[in-house]
XYZ file of C-alpha atoms in Angstrom:
482
model
C -19.230 -5.806 176.346
C -20.538 -9.128 175.000
C -24.221 -9.994 175.040
C -23.557 -12.607 177.730
C -21.920 -9.983 179.951
C -24.748 -7.529 179.269
C -27.339 -10.100 180.365
C -25.410 -10.819 183.566
C -25.170 -7.095 184.408
C -28.898 -6.708 183.785
C -29.600 -9.671 186.080
C -27.482 -8.033 188.779
C -29.508 -4.839 188.509
C -32.710 -6.837 188.860
C -31.723 -8.551 192.080
C -30.269 -11.678 190.533
C -31.548 -14.358 188.184
C -33.743 -15.888 190.880
C -35.810 -12.681 190.981
C -36.745 -12.973 187.309
C -40.037 -14.627 186.351
C -39.872 -14.363 182.565
C -38.189 -12.469 179.744
C -39.431 -11.694 176.266
C -38.489 -9.016 173.730
C -39.718 -6.607 171.079
C -37.588 -4.961 168.390
C -35.435 -2.961 170.821
C -36.434 -3.931 174.378
C -36.202 -6.768 176.852
C -39.574 -7.070 178.617
C -38.972 -8.534 182.058
C -41.286 -9.638 184.865
C -39.742 -9.877 188.344
C -40.890 -11.452 191.587
C -39.933 -8.638 193.981
C -40.071 -5.119 192.589
C -38.099 -3.597 195.465
C -34.972 -5.496 194.368
C -34.768 -3.558 191.082
C -31.815 -1.147 191.054
C -32.982 1.191 188.308
C -30.058 3.634 188.587
C -27.546 0.807 188.356
C -29.311 -0.597 185.306
C -29.186 2.775 183.536
C -25.418 2.913 184.065
C -24.767 -0.494 182.486
C -22.867 -0.210 179.216
C -25.229 -1.283 176.427
C -28.424 -0.329 178.287
C -29.958 2.593 176.407
C -32.879 3.160 178.745
C -35.228 1.657 181.320
C -39.024 1.915 181.406
C -40.334 0.947 184.853
C -43.986 2.014 184.958
C -45.569 -1.103 186.480
C -45.035 -2.979 189.690
C -43.093 -6.159 188.972
C -42.478 -5.355 185.315
C -39.973 -3.281 183.380
C -38.535 -2.832 179.909
C -34.795 -2.553 179.297
C -33.875 -0.871 176.008
C -30.786 -2.467 174.461
C -31.327 -1.754 170.751
C -32.357 -3.618 167.593
C -31.046 -7.142 167.089
C -29.425 -7.168 170.509
C -32.819 -7.449 172.234
C -33.586 -10.743 170.483
C -30.102 -12.145 171.114
C -30.267 -11.265 174.815
C -33.742 -12.800 175.078
C -32.443 -15.983 173.454
C -29.597 -16.103 175.968
C -32.118 -15.777 178.807
C -34.166 -18.636 177.339
C -31.032 -20.778 177.048
C -30.408 -20.152 180.761
C -33.823 -21.604 181.566
C -35.755 -18.370 182.051
C -39.224 -18.795 180.487
C -40.664 -16.485 177.883
C -44.216 -15.172 178.308
C -46.458 -12.292 177.370
C -46.189 -9.252 179.615
C -48.325 -9.532 182.737
C -51.450 -7.601 183.428
C -51.010 -4.282 185.159
C -51.155 -4.468 188.945
C -54.181 -2.758 190.433
C -52.624 -2.351 193.863
C -52.259 1.278 194.890
C -50.669 3.080 197.786
C -53.643 4.499 199.699
C -51.354 6.828 201.632
C -50.843 8.914 198.487
C -52.983 11.911 197.791
C -56.459 10.685 196.849
C -56.878 12.993 193.876
C -53.448 12.087 192.529
C -54.231 8.410 192.977
C -57.431 8.749 190.919
C -55.658 10.600 188.174
C -52.903 8.000 188.121
C -55.422 5.186 188.072
C -57.179 6.697 185.056
C -53.924 7.155 183.180
C -52.922 3.628 184.161
C -56.013 2.171 182.561
C -55.406 3.983 179.298
C -51.771 2.943 179.186
C -52.734 -0.595 180.133
C -55.177 -0.794 177.233
C -52.622 0.544 174.762
C -49.952 -1.803 176.049
C -52.342 -4.736 175.760
C -52.779 -4.078 172.053
C -49.024 -3.764 171.739
C -48.435 -7.050 173.550
C -50.840 -8.780 171.171
C -49.566 -7.302 167.926
C -45.839 -6.683 168.486
C -44.984 -10.414 168.027
C -46.789 -10.207 164.662
C -44.565 -7.346 163.516
C -42.066 -9.466 161.516
C -44.985 -10.820 159.447
C -46.531 -7.365 159.111
C -43.260 -5.930 157.827
C -42.490 -8.817 155.458
C -46.012 -8.760 153.996
C -46.039 -4.977 153.661
C -42.637 -4.838 151.993
C -43.680 -7.484 149.476
C -46.954 -5.669 148.814
C -45.095 -2.401 148.264
C -42.572 -3.980 145.913
C -45.353 -5.704 143.967
C -47.208 -2.399 143.611
C -44.028 -0.666 142.493
C -43.398 -3.387 139.905
C -46.866 -2.984 138.365
C -46.361 0.762 137.958
C -42.754 0.755 136.785
C -43.289 -2.200 134.406
C -46.984 -2.377 133.390
C -46.321 -5.300 131.065
C -44.849 -7.526 133.742
C -47.496 -10.226 133.221
C -46.202 -10.907 129.696
C -42.694 -11.589 130.971
C -42.256 -15.006 132.608
C -39.579 -13.866 135.064
C -41.343 -10.733 136.281
C -44.683 -12.520 136.398
C -43.211 -15.105 138.761
C -41.605 -12.344 140.855
C -44.929 -10.517 141.134
C -46.832 -13.649 142.127
C -44.242 -14.662 144.711
C -44.356 -11.202 146.278
C -48.159 -11.290 146.283
C -48.115 -14.788 147.768
C -45.998 -13.671 150.731
C -48.293 -10.699 151.329
C -51.463 -12.814 151.080
C -50.093 -15.467 153.448
C -50.215 -12.893 156.231
C -53.049 -10.554 155.295
C -55.531 -13.316 154.423
C -55.167 -14.842 157.878
C -54.460 -11.695 159.899
C -57.485 -12.224 162.141
C -56.360 -15.785 162.879
C -52.855 -14.621 163.877
C -54.404 -11.877 166.027
C -56.772 -14.359 167.677
C -53.931 -16.743 168.497
C -51.849 -13.976 170.077
C -54.828 -12.521 171.955
C -55.548 -15.945 173.448
C -51.958 -16.170 174.685
C -52.265 -12.698 176.192
C -55.612 -13.335 177.913
C -54.827 -16.852 179.124
C -57.070 -18.824 176.737
C -56.080 -21.830 174.626
C -54.224 -20.228 171.665
C -55.655 -22.497 168.970
C -59.207 -21.627 170.075
C -58.387 -17.950 169.747
C -56.977 -18.629 166.288
C -60.112 -20.499 165.304
C -62.324 -17.634 166.464
C -60.194 -15.221 164.461
C -60.409 -17.434 161.378
C -64.217 -17.610 161.647
C -64.327 -13.837 161.237
C -63.388 -13.966 157.556
C -65.203 -17.109 156.400
C -68.103 -16.975 153.946
C -70.492 -18.681 156.358
C -70.810 -15.301 158.099
C -72.358 -13.875 154.912
C -74.796 -16.785 154.749
C -75.870 -16.183 158.361
C -76.233 -12.459 157.666
C -78.493 -13.134 154.675
C -80.736 -15.462 156.692
C -81.074 -12.770 159.394
C -81.559 -10.027 156.793
C -78.433 -8.225 157.999
C -76.592 -8.385 154.672
C -76.530 -5.577 152.104
C -76.410 -7.103 148.637
C -75.973 -3.730 146.911
C -73.192 -2.498 149.245
C -71.688 -5.477 151.123
C -69.190 -3.253 152.958
C -72.100 -1.374 154.542
C -73.752 -4.552 155.849
C -74.477 -4.785 159.568
C -72.967 -8.283 159.477
C -70.609 -9.688 156.870
C -67.401 -11.696 156.638
C -64.571 -9.673 158.147
C -66.877 -7.248 159.979
C -65.090 -5.768 162.988
C -61.729 -7.212 161.952
C -59.039 -7.437 164.588
C -61.019 -5.321 167.049
C -63.761 -7.944 167.014
C -61.184 -10.703 167.417
C -59.451 -9.116 170.418
C -62.737 -8.474 172.208
C -64.092 -11.893 171.211
C -61.038 -13.727 172.523
C -61.229 -11.754 175.767
C -64.769 -13.131 176.176
C -63.643 -16.590 175.071
C -60.919 -16.644 177.731
C -63.434 -15.999 180.473
C -65.872 -18.571 179.140
C -63.132 -21.177 178.817
C -61.935 -20.658 182.386
C -65.494 -20.871 183.710
C -66.193 -24.059 181.742
C -62.926 -25.682 182.782
C -63.712 -25.168 186.469
C -66.909 -27.187 186.043
C -65.681 -30.012 183.790
C -64.203 -33.192 185.335
C -60.493 -33.611 184.600
C -60.944 -36.755 182.492
C -63.438 -34.956 180.214
C -61.646 -31.615 180.030
C -59.681 -32.104 176.812
C -62.760 -33.285 174.912
C -65.570 -31.051 176.134
C -63.980 -27.796 177.317
C -62.921 -26.622 173.809
C -66.243 -27.666 172.277
C -68.448 -26.059 174.917
C -66.292 -22.915 174.958
C -66.594 -22.362 171.205
C -70.310 -23.154 171.133
C -71.015 -20.692 173.923
C -68.754 -18.035 172.429
C -69.574 -18.162 168.720
C -73.195 -16.950 168.965
C -72.523 -13.692 170.871
C -69.357 -13.219 168.837
C -71.049 -13.372 165.437
C -74.340 -11.697 166.353
C -73.181 -9.039 168.836
C -69.420 -8.444 168.911
C -68.790 -8.445 165.160
C -71.580 -5.952 164.293
C -70.724 -3.606 167.197
C -66.972 -3.549 166.583
C -67.740 -3.209 162.876
C -69.337 0.151 163.569
C -66.336 1.131 165.694
C -63.860 0.105 162.964
C -65.792 1.989 160.291
C -66.005 5.030 162.566
C -62.259 5.012 163.239
C -61.460 4.757 159.546
C -63.903 7.534 158.708
C -62.423 9.795 161.378
C -58.829 9.238 160.240
C -59.832 9.720 156.598
C -61.454 13.074 157.407
C -58.149 14.264 158.829
C -55.377 12.432 156.982
C -57.136 12.387 153.602
C -59.038 15.653 153.906
C -59.622 17.616 150.704
C -58.419 20.670 152.636
C -54.583 20.749 152.515
C -54.428 22.931 155.641
C -56.187 20.223 157.685
C -53.710 17.619 156.456
C -50.747 19.888 157.186
C -51.866 20.552 160.752
C -52.672 16.886 161.372
C -49.328 15.699 160.019
C -47.338 18.258 161.969
C -49.076 17.669 165.296
C -49.007 13.857 165.050
C -45.298 13.765 164.106
C -44.404 16.147 166.958
C -46.250 14.045 169.550
C -44.998 10.639 168.447
C -41.627 10.696 170.243
C -43.227 11.207 173.688
C -45.521 8.252 172.942
C -42.498 6.094 172.105
C -40.708 7.209 175.255
C -43.696 6.169 177.367
C -44.061 2.848 175.528
C -47.543 3.783 174.314
C -46.836 3.822 170.576
C -47.675 0.144 170.150
C -51.256 0.971 171.067
C -51.589 2.578 167.636
C -51.296 -0.798 165.924
C -55.024 -1.320 166.371
C -55.671 1.798 164.284
C -53.075 0.796 161.697
C -54.546 -2.683 161.424
C -58.102 -1.411 161.071
C -57.020 0.914 158.261
C -55.079 -1.831 156.542
C -58.093 -4.157 156.680
C -60.659 -1.556 155.641
C -58.676 0.498 153.092
C -55.730 -1.667 152.107
C -53.226 0.998 153.222
C -52.221 3.096 156.258
C -52.372 6.911 156.143
C -51.173 7.978 159.602
C -47.968 5.965 159.845
C -45.940 7.830 157.147
C -46.303 11.097 159.072
C -45.374 9.445 162.366
C -42.275 7.963 160.720
C -40.941 11.509 160.429
C -40.407 11.577 164.214
C -37.365 9.362 163.882
C -35.977 11.529 161.083
C -36.324 14.685 163.190
C -34.392 12.931 165.904
C -31.623 11.979 163.471
C -31.239 15.638 162.493
C -31.190 16.693 166.138
C -28.585 14.057 166.966
C -26.297 15.154 164.133
C -26.402 18.692 165.546
C -25.520 17.352 168.997
C -22.715 15.196 167.551
C -21.047 18.193 165.915
C -21.276 20.155 169.168
C -20.020 17.163 171.168
C -16.935 16.938 168.954
C -16.373 20.664 169.353
C -16.467 20.508 173.163
C -14.640 17.120 173.253
C -17.428 15.143 174.929
C -16.081 11.735 173.900
C -18.644 9.756 175.890
C -21.547 11.380 174.059
C -19.776 10.970 170.713
C -19.367 7.262 171.412
C -23.052 6.851 172.287
C -24.142 8.690 169.124
C -21.764 6.707 166.920
C -23.465 3.523 168.071
C -27.062 4.768 167.953
C -27.141 7.048 164.894
C -26.903 4.306 162.207
C -29.925 2.551 163.730
C -31.800 5.856 163.765
C -31.087 6.481 160.085
C -32.351 2.993 159.292
C -35.543 3.744 161.222
C -35.061 2.390 164.770
C -35.272 5.459 166.971
C -35.275 4.097 170.522
C -31.457 3.943 170.890
C -31.340 7.676 170.094
C -34.270 8.430 172.400
C -32.854 6.685 175.460
C -29.181 7.173 174.680
C -29.110 10.794 173.533
C -32.147 13.077 173.236
C -34.284 12.089 176.238
C -31.441 12.124 178.812
C -30.466 15.606 177.590
C -34.070 16.824 177.724
C -34.221 19.788 175.364
C -33.130 17.899 172.186
C -36.021 15.493 172.729
C -38.429 18.352 172.075
C -36.440 20.092 169.344
C -36.359 16.772 167.476
C -40.150 16.605 167.683
C -40.523 20.154 166.420
C -38.244 19.348 163.491
C -40.237 16.209 162.707
C -43.436 18.258 162.600
C -42.313 19.942 159.374
C -41.663 16.617 157.657
C -44.908 15.140 158.979
C -46.866 18.119 157.681
C -45.342 17.731 154.202
C -45.836 13.968 154.007
C -49.489 14.161 155.035
C -50.104 17.160 152.764
C -48.899 15.024 149.843
C -51.111 12.113 151.027
C -48.339 9.540 151.282
C -49.727 6.160 152.387
C -47.984 2.914 153.321
C -48.725 -0.756 152.763
C -47.758 -1.618 156.345
C -46.248 -0.154 159.498
C -43.055 -0.917 161.361
C -40.139 0.123 159.144
C -39.300 3.806 159.052
C -36.267 5.842 158.073
C -34.665 4.786 154.812
C -35.866 1.193 155.252
C -39.459 2.338 154.758
C -39.125 3.435 151.124
C -40.494 0.157 149.671
C -43.684 0.353 151.757
C -44.508 4.015 151.012
C -46.167 3.093 147.728
C -49.897 3.413 148.426
C -50.456 7.152 147.969
C -52.991 8.428 145.397
C -50.165 9.905 143.310
C -48.743 6.457 142.523
C -45.921 4.385 143.981
C -42.971 6.325 142.563
C -44.212 9.791 143.541
C -45.350 8.531 146.944
C -41.841 7.235 147.645
C -40.349 10.502 146.372
C -42.580 12.571 148.665
C -41.631 10.342 151.583
C -37.948 10.918 150.820
C -38.466 14.686 150.675
C -40.253 14.469 154.039
C -37.237 12.682 155.530
C -34.879 15.382 154.249
C -37.125 18.136 155.647
C -37.218 16.408 159.051
C -33.444 15.867 159.068
C -32.822 19.505 158.184
C -35.346 21.081 160.557
C -34.388 18.785 163.429
C -30.772 19.824 162.883
C -31.466 23.568 162.584
C -33.839 23.819 165.563
C -31.557 21.757 167.818
C -28.470 23.651 166.694
C -30.233 26.919 167.540
C -31.695 26.076 170.942
C -29.150 23.629 172.417
C -25.959 25.311 173.558
C -22.415 23.972 173.525
C -22.396 24.163 177.325
C -25.416 21.865 177.560
C -23.717 19.337 175.275
C -20.475 19.550 177.235
C -22.304 18.751 180.483
C -24.386 15.903 178.987
C-alpha cells in the first residue's frame, strides 16, 4: 500500500477528511485532532494495512502508529492536501457524570498526570532531531579525544573536532530558547516571545542582577539561589505558561491599532520580573533536587542499588511507551543534560527495545514453525526498525496485540538495564537506541570506548534474555492463534 492510499484509509476510519482538524507527527505516529469523536472507527483503523497501532485516550484526539519515516511522509501528504499542522490540543475536561463517581475521580487524577507528561512531550518532541544531531556530534567528538588524544596537532582532525563541537553547541547553547519557542506554540503565546524568555535564562545579566540582590554565590556559582541558567527548561516551560496568560490578558485590553506595538512590550515587562526573581529560583531548586535524586539511584556507590534501579526502569519502560507517556521523561533528561552534561537514566531505558527484539525473534521462529505467515510478514517489516532502535512498530504490531510477549520482553530488558546501570553507562543525549545509539553512549566514567562496549554487552544481554524468557513462556499454540 502506498503512503497516499494509507492516508486515504486513515481518513476513512476517522469519518472522512472533513472531520479532521489538524495533523502533525512524531517519529512513529500521526497525531490527529478530529471535530467529532464519535465518527472515529477505531477497529477499522487497526485493521488498515500499515497501521501498527492506535492510541485513543482523549476525546477528539488520537495517535495512529505507522512507523519511522512513514509518519513524516504521511503528515506531509496531509499538509499538501490542505490539512493544517498544529500542536496537540489540550486534554478535554468533560466527563460523563453517569459513570461511577469513584472511578471518575480516579480517571480524572490519572488524566491530569498523563496530560502533564504529554504536554512536555508535545513541547520537546519537535526538538528531537536537534537533540539527536547535537548528542551524536558530542559523542563522536568525545570519542575522538579519547581515541586520538593528539587530534589538536593534526589539521584535519582538529577541524573535524571543531565542526562536531560547533553542531553540538548550536543546539545546547540555545536549548532554553528552542524550548521557550515550542512552549509558546503549545500554550498559545507568540512563539518569538517565548523564545526570548528562554534566551534570557542563560544571559549574563541574570548574574549581575543576582549579585545586586545578594543572591549570587561567588565561591560556588552552581549553588547560587539565582544565576544564569538557573531552573533551565523547567523554568522556561513554567515561565512561558505564565507569559501566555499575561499576553492574552493584555491583548484583550489593548486597542487593535496599538496591539502589535504594545502587547509584546507590556507582556515581557510584566513577565520578566516574576520570571527572574520567582520562577527561576524555585524551579532551580526543583531541577537540582531531580538531579540529586537520580544521581543517588543511577550513580549510587552501591552496585546493588544501581542494578535494581536499572532492572526496574527497563522493565517498566515498554508500558510507558504503549501509553504514550514516555515523552514526559524528556524533562528529566533535559535537566540532567543541562546540569551534568550527560544523561544517566536513558541508557538503561534503551534496553527495553532490545528486550523486545529478542522476544520478537523468538516469536518469529515459532511463527515460521506453525506457518503463521501473517505474523511473519508483520515481524519482517517491524524487526529491522526495532534493531535500529525504533520499538513502536514491534509494540503495536507484535508484542502488545499478543499480550504475554509484551511482558516477557520487559522482563528480558530488565537484565540488560541492570547491567548497563551497574556499569554506569551515560549518554550525551536521548532519542536513538538500539545499535544507532552507540555513538552517544560515550559519557560514562569509564571512558567513551568502555562505555560503548558496556552498552553493547547490555544490548546482547537484553536480546538473549528477551528471547529465552519469551521462548519459554509463549507457546506455539499462542503464536499460531495470533
